[in-house]
CSV table of C-alpha atoms and ligand atoms in Angstrom, one decimal:
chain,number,residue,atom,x,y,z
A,13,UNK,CA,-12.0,-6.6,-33.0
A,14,UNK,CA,-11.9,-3.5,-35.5
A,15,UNK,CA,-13.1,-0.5,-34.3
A,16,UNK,CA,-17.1,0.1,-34.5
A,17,UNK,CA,-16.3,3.5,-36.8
A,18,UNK,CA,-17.2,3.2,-40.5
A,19,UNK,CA,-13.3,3.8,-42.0
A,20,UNK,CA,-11.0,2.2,-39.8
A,21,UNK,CA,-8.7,4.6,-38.6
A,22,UNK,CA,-4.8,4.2,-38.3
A,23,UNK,CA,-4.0,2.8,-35.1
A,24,UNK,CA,-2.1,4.6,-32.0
A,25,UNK,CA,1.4,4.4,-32.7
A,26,UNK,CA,3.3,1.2,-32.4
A,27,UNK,CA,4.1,1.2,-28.7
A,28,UNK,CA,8.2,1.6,-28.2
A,29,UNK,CA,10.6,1.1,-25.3
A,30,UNK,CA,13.6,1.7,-24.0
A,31,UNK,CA,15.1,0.6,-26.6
A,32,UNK,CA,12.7,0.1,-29.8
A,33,UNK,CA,13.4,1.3,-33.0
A,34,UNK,CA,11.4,3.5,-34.3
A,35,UNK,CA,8.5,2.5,-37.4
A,36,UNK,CA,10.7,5.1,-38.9
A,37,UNK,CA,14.5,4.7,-38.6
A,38,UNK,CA,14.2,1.6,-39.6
A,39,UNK,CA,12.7,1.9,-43.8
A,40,UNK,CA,15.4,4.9,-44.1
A,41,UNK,CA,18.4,2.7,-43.8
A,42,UNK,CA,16.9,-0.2,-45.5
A,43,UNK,CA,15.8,1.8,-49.2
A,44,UNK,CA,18.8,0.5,-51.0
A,45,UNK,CA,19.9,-1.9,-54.1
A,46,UNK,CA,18.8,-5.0,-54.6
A,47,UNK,CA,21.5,-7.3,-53.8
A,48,UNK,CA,23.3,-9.8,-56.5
A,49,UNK,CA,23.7,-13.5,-55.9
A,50,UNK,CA,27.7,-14.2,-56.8
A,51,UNK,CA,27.2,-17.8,-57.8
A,52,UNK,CA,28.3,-19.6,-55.1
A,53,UNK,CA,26.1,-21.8,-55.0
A,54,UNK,CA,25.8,-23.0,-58.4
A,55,UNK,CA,27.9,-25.7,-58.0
A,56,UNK,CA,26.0,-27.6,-56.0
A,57,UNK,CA,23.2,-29.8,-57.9
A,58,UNK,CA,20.1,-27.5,-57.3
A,59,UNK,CA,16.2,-27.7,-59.4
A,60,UNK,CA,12.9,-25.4,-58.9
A,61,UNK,CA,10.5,-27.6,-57.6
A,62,UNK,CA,8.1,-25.4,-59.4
A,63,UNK,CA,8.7,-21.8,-61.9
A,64,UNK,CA,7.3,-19.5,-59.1
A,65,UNK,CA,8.8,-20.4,-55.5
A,66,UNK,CA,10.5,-23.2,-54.2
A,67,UNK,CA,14.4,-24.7,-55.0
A,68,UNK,CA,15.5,-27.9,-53.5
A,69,UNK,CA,19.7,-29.0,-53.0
A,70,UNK,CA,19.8,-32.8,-53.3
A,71,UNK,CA,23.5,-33.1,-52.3
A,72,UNK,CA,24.9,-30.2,-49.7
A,73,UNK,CA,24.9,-30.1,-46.0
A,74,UNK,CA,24.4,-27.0,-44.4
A,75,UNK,CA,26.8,-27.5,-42.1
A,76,UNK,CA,29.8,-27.7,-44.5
A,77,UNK,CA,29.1,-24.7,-45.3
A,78,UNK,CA,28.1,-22.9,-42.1
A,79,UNK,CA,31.6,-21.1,-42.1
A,80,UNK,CA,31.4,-19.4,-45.4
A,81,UNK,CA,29.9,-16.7,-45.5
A,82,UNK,CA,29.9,-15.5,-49.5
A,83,UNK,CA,28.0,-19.2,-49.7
A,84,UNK,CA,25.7,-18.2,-46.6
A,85,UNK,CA,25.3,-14.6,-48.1
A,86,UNK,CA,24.1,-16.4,-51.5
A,87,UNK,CA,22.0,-19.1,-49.9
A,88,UNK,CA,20.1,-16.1,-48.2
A,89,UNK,CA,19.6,-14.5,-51.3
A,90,UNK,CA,18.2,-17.7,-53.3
A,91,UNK,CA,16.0,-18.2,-50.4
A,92,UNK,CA,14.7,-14.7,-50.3
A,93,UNK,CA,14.3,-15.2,-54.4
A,94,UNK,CA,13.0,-18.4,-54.7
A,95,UNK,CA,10.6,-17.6,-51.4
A,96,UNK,CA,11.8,-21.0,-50.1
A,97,UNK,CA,14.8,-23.4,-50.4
A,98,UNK,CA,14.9,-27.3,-49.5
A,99,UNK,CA,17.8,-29.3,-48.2
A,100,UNK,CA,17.5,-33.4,-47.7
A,101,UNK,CA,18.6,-35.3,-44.9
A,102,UNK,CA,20.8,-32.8,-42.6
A,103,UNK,CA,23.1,-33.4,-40.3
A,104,UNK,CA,22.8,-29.8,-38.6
A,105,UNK,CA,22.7,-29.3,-35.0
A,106,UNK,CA,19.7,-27.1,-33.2
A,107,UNK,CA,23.1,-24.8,-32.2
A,108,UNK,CA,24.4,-24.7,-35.8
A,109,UNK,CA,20.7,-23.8,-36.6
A,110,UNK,CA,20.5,-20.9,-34.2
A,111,UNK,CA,24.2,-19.6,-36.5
A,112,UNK,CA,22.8,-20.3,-39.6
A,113,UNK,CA,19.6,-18.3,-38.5
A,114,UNK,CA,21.5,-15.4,-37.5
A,115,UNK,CA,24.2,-15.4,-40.1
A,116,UNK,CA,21.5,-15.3,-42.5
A,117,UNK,CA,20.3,-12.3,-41.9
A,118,UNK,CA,23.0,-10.5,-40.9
A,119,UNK,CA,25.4,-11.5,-43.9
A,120,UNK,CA,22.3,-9.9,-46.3
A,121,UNK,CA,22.6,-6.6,-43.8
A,122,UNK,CA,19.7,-6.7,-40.9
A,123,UNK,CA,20.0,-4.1,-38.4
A,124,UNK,CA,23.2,-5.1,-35.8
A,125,UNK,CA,20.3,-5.1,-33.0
A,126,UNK,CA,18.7,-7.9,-34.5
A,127,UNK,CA,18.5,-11.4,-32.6
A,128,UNK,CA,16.9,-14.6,-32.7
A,129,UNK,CA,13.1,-14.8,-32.2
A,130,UNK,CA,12.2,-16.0,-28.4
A,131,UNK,CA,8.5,-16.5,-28.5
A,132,UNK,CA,6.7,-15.1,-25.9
A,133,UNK,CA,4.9,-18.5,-25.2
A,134,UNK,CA,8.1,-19.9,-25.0
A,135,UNK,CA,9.2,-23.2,-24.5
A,136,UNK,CA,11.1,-23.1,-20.9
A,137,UNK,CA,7.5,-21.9,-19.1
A,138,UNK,CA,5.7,-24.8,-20.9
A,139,UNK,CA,8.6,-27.5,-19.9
A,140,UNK,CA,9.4,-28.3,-24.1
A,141,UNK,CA,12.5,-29.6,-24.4
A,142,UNK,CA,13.9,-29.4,-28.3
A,143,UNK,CA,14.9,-32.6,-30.1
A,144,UNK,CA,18.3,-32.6,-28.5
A,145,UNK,CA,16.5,-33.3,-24.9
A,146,UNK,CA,17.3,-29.5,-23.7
A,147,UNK,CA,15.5,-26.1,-23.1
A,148,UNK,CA,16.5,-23.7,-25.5
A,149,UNK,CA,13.7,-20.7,-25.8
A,150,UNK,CA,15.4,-19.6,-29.1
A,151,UNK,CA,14.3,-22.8,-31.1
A,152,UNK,CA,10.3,-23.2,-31.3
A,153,UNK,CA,9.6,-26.9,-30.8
A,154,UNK,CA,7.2,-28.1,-33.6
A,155,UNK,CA,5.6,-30.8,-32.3
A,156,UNK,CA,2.9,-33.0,-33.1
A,157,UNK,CA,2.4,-33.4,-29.2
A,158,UNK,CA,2.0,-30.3,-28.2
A,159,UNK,CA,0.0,-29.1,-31.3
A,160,UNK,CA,-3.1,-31.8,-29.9
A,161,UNK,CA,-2.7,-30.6,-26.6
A,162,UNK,CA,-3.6,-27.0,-27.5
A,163,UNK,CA,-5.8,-27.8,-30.7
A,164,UNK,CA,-7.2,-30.8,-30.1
A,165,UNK,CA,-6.9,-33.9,-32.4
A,166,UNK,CA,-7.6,-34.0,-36.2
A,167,UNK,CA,-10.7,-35.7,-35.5
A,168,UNK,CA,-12.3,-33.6,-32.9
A,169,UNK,CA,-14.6,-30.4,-33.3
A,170,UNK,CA,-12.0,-27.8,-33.3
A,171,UNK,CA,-10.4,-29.6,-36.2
A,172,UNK,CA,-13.8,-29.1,-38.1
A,173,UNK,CA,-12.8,-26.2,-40.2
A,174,UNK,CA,-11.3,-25.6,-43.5
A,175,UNK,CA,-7.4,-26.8,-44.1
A,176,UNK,CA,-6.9,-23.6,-45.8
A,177,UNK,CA,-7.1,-21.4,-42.7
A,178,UNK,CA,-3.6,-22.4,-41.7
A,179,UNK,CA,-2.3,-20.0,-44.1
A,180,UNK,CA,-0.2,-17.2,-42.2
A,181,UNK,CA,3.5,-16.0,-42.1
A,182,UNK,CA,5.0,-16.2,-38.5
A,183,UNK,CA,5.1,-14.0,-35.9
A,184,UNK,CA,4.1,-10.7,-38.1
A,185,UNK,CA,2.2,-9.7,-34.9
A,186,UNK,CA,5.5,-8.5,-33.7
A,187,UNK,CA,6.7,-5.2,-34.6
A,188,UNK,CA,10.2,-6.2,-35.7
A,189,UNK,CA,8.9,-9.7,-37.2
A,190,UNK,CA,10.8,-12.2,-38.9
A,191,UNK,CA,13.1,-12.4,-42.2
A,192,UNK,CA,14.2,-16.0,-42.2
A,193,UNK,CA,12.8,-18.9,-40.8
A,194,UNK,CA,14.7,-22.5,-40.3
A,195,UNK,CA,12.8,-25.5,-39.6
A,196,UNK,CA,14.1,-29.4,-39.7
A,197,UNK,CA,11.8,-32.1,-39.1
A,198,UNK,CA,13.4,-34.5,-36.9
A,199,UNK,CA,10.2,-37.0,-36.4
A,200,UNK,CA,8.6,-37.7,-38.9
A,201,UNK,CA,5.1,-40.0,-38.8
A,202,UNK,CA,6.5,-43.9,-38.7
A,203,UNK,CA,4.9,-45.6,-41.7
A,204,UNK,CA,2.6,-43.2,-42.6
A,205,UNK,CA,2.4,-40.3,-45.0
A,206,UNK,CA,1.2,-36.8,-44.4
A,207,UNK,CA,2.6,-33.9,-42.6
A,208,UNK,CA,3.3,-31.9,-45.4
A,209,UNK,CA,4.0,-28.1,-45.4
A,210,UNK,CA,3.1,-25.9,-48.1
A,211,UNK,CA,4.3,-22.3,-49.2
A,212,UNK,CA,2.8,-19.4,-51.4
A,213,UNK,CA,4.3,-16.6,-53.0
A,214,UNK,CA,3.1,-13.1,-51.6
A,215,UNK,CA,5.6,-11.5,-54.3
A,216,UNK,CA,3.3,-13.7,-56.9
A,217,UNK,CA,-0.3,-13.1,-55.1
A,218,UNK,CA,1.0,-9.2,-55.9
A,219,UNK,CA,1.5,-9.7,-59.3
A,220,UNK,CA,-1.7,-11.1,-59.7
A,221,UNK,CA,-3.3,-8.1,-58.7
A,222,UNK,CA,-4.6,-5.9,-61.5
A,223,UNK,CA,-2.3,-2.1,-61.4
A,224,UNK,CA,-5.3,-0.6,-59.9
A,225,UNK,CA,-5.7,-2.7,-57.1
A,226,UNK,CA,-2.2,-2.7,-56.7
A,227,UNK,CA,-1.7,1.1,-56.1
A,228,UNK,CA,-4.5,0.8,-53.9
A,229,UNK,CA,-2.5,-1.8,-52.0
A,230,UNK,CA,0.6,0.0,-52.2
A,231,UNK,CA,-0.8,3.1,-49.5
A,232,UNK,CA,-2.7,0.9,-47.4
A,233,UNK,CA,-1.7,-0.8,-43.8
A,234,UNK,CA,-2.7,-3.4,-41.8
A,235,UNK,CA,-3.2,-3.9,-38.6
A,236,UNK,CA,-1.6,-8.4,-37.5
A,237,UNK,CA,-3.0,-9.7,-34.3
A,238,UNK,CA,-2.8,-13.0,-33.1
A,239,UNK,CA,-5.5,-13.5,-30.0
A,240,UNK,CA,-5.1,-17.0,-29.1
A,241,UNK,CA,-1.0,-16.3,-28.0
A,242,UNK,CA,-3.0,-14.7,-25.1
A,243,UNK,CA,-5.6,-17.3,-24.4
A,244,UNK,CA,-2.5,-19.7,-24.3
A,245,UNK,CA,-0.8,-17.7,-21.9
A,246,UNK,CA,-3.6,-17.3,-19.6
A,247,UNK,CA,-4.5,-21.2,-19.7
A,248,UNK,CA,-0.7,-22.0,-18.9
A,249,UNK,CA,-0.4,-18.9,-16.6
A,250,UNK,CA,2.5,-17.8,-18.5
A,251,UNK,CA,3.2,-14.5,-17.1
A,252,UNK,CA,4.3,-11.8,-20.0
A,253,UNK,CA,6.5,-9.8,-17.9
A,254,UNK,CA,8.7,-7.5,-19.4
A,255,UNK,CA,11.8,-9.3,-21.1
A,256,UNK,CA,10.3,-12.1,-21.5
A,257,UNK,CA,10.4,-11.7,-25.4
A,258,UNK,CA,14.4,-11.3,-25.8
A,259,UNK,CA,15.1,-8.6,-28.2
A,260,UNK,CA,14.4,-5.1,-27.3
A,261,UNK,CA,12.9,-4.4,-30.2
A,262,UNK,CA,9.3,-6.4,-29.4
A,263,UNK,CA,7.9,-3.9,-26.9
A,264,UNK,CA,4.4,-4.8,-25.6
A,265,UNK,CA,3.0,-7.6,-24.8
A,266,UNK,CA,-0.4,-7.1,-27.0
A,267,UNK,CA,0.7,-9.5,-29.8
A,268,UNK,CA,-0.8,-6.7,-31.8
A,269,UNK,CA,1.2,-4.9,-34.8
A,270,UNK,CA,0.4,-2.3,-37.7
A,271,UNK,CA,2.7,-3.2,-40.6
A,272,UNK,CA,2.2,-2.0,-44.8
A,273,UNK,CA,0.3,-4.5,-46.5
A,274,UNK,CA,2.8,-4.3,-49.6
A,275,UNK,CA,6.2,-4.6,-48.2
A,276,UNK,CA,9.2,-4.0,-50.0
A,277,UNK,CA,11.8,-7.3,-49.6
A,278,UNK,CA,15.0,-5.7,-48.8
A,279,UNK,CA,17.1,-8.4,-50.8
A,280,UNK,CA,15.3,-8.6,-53.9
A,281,UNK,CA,14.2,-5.1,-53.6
A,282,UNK,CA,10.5,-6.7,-54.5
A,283,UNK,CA,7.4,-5.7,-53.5
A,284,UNK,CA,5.1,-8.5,-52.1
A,285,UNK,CA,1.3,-9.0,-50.3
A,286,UNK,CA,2.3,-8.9,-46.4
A,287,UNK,CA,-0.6,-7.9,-44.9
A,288,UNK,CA,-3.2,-10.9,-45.5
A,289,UNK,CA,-4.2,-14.6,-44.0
A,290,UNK,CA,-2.7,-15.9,-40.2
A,291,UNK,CA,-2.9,-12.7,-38.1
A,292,UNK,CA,-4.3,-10.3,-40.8
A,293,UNK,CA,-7.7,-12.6,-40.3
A,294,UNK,CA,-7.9,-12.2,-36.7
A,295,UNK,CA,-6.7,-8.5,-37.5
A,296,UNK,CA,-7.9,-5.9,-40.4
A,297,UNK,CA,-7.4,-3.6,-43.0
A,298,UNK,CA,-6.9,0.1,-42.1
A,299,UNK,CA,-8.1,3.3,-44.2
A,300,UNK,CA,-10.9,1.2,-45.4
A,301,UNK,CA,-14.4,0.5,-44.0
A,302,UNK,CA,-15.0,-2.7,-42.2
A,303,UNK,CA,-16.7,-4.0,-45.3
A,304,UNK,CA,-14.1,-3.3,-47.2
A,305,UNK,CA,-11.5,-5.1,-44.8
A,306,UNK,CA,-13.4,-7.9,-44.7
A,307,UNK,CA,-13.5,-8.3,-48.6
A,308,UNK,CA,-10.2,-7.5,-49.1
A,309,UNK,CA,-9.1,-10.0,-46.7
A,310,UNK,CA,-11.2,-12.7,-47.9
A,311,UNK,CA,-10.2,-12.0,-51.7
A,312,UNK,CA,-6.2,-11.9,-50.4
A,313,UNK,CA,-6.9,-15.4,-48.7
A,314,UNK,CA,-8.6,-16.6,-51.9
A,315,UNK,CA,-5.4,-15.9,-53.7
A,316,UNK,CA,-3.0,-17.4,-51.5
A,317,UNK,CA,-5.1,-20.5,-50.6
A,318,UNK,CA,-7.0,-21.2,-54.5
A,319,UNK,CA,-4.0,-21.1,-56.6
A,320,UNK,CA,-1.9,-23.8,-56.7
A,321,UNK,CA,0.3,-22.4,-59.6
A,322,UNK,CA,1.9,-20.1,-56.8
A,323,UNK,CA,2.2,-22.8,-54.2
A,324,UNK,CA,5.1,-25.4,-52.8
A,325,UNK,CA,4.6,-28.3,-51.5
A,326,UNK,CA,7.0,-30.2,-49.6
A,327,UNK,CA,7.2,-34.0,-48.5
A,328,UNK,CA,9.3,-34.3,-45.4
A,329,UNK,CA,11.8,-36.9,-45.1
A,330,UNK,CA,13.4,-37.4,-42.1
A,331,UNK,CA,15.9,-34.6,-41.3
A,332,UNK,CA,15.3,-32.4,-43.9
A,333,UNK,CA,15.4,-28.7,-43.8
A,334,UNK,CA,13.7,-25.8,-45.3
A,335,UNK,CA,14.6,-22.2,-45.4
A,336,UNK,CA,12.1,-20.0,-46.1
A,337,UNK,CA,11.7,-15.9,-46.2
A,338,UNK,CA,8.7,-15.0,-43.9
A,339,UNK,CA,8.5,-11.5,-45.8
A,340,UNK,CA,7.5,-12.8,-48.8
A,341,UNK,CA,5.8,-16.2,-48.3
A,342,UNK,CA,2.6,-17.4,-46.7
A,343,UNK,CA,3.0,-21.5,-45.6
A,344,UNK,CA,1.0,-23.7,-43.8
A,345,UNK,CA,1.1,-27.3,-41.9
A,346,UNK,CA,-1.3,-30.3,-43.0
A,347,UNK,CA,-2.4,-31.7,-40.1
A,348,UNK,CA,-3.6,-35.4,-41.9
A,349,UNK,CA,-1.3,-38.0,-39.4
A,350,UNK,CA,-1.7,-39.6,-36.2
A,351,UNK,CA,1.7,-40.7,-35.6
A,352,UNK,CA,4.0,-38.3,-33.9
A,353,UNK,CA,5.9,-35.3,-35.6
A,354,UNK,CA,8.4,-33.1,-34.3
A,355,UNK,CA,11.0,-30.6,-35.8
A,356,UNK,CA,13.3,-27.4,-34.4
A,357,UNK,CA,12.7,-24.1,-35.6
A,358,UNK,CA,14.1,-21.0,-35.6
A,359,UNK,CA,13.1,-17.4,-36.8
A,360,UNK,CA,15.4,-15.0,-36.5
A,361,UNK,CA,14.6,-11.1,-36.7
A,362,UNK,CA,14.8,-8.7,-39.6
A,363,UNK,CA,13.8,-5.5,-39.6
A,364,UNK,CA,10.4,-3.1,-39.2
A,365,UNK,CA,8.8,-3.6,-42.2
A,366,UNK,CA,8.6,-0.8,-45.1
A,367,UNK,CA,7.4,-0.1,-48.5
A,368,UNK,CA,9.9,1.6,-50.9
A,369,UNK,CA,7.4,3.1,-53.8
A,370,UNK,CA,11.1,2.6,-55.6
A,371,UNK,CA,10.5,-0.8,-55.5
A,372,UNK,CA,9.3,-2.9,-58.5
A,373,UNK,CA,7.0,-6.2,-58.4
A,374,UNK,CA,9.3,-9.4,-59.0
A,375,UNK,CA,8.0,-10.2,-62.3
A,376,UNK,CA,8.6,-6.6,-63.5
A,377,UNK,CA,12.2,-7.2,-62.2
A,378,UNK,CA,12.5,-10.8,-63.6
A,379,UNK,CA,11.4,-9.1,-67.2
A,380,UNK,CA,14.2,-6.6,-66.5
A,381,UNK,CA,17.0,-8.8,-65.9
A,382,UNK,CA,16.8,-11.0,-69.0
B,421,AKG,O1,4.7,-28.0,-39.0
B,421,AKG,C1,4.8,-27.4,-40.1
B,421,AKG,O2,4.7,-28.0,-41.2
B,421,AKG,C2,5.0,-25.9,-40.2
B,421,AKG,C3,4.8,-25.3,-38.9
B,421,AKG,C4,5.0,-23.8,-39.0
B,421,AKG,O3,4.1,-23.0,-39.2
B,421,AKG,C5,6.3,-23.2,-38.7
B,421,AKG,O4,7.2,-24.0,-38.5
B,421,AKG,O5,6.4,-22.0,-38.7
B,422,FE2,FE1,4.7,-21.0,-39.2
């Protein structure tokens, strides 16, 4: 709940421990250039599924190229462009994953204390085993499964709400949240369709914003919070003791963060809408009046979820994979299937987010670079 004051006011200070980074180390190292794809990649065949976001590779597998690290660099780079990047039919390991998750950060210069996301709710306290039969609390299990047990099936109340609300990008309740995120489907419904995922733009939802709005944006913060993490720990009795999250960097156990609602991507060096739909709805607006935070957020969800023309969507085949840069895209899952689904995913870390007022929105830069 917002605070009952007329403008919300900033929030206490992000909580830090013993060894946190501070909200403001962190934008200091990462105001920078932009950096250049080297055409790595180009020789594998490659399309945009659609102008704004999305690129799919018909014929690479990751793993072949999982020890080179100018490809990895560019790969991270075209995902962080193209918001997300598709791959058919994998061979990759949930181990390779976990090394393509971290080398993709760390090749495109994340902080050295960055790690792989463990979730909080994590899998070893709720007995999940990943698709490879084992424990691993640095791969979230995806699962159909699991999904009913905690929300019920399609058909049942709790499923009685609009498809659109699924919009969020993940974890951003953290205070280091996530830059990449890694997801193959390894299950996919037998026989059936459905089960698609979809992804929006943020950079784009920002450049639909008219340059008044946008400066308006630019100064404001908001404050992520995602609420039923805690009701899921409580019904499972999961205990959030301290270290139970992995990296140092996620201090408290509040699932409660204040982040800029335009964030600067610090490959691309564009600015995009961070601070809306998932945990911004459960969340609010600071510097604003509750009013206020309540429009804004319901106009930011409009433009995420009512424009199509700045949306992805993807079919799953079996063993497919998709990259995708959770700075600078919303996505959400279609639950329309009975049958079972399951996938491995992993988020890896980036760093505290920041706006650079340097920073241009992408199709400022796109103008500039033609
Ligand atoms: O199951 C899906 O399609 C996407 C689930 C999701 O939100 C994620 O993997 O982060
Ligand atoms: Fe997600």
């Amino acid at each position: 709940m917002a605070p009952s004051v007329d403008v919300i006011s900033p929030s206490a200070p992000t909580p830090t421990g013993k060894a946190a980074l501070t909200q403001e180390s962190t934008p200091k190292n990462y105001i920078r250039e932009p950096l250049k794809y080297s055409g790595s990649l180009d020789a594998y065949k490659n399309f945009d599924v659609t102008p704004v976001i999305g690129r799919e590779f018909s014929d690479v597998q990751l793993t072949d190229i999982l020890s080179d690290d100018n490809k990895l660099r560019d790969l991270a780079i075209t995902v962080s462009r193209r918001g997300v990047v598709f791959f058919r039919n994998q061979d990759i390991n949930s181990d390779q994953q976990k090394v393509l998750g971290q080398k993709l950060g760390e090749l495109t210069g994340k902080p050295a204390t960055s790690k792989l996301h463990r979730h909080a709710v994590n899998n070893s306290k709720r007995n999940i085993t990943v698709n490879e039969g084992k424990l691993d609390d640095e791969i979230s299990v995806i699962s159909s499964d699991v999904n009913r047990q905690l929300y019920g099936s399609r058909f049942s109340n709790a499923s009685r709400h609009l498809a659109s609300e699924g919009w969020h990008a993940d974890i951003t309740f953290e205070n280091v949240p996530s830059d990449y995120a890694i997801l193959k489907i390894t299950d996919t419904p037998e026989d059936q369709s459905g089960g698609d995922t979809l992804w929006a733009s943020g950079y784009e939802v920002y450049d639909r914003l008219s340059p008044a709005i946008q400066a308006l944006a630019d100064t404001l913060q908001a404050v992520h919070y995602q609420p039923r993490f805690n009701e899921i720990s409580k019904e499972h009795k999961i205990d959030l003791i301290e270290g139970d999250r992995g990296a140092p960097e996620n201090t408290g156990y509040s699932f409660k963060a204040t982040h800029p609602l335009v964030r600067t991507n610090p490959v691309t060096g564009w600015k995009s809408l961070f601070g809306a739909a998932g945990q911004v709805e459960s969340g609010w607006i600071e510097g604003v009046t509750k009013r206020e935070s309540q429009i804004f957020k319901q106009y930011f969800n409009q433009l995420i979820a009512e424009n199509h023309d700045l949306q992805v969507r993807y079919k799953w085949n079996k063993d497919d994979v998709a990259i995708w840069d959770n700075r600078s895209v919303f996505h959400t899952a279609t639950n329309d299937y009975d049958g079972k689904r399951q996938g491995n995913r992993v988020v890896s870390l980036g760093e505290i987010p920041y706006y650079d007022p340097a920073s241009t929105s992408r199709r400022e830069a796109l103008a500039a670079e033609i």
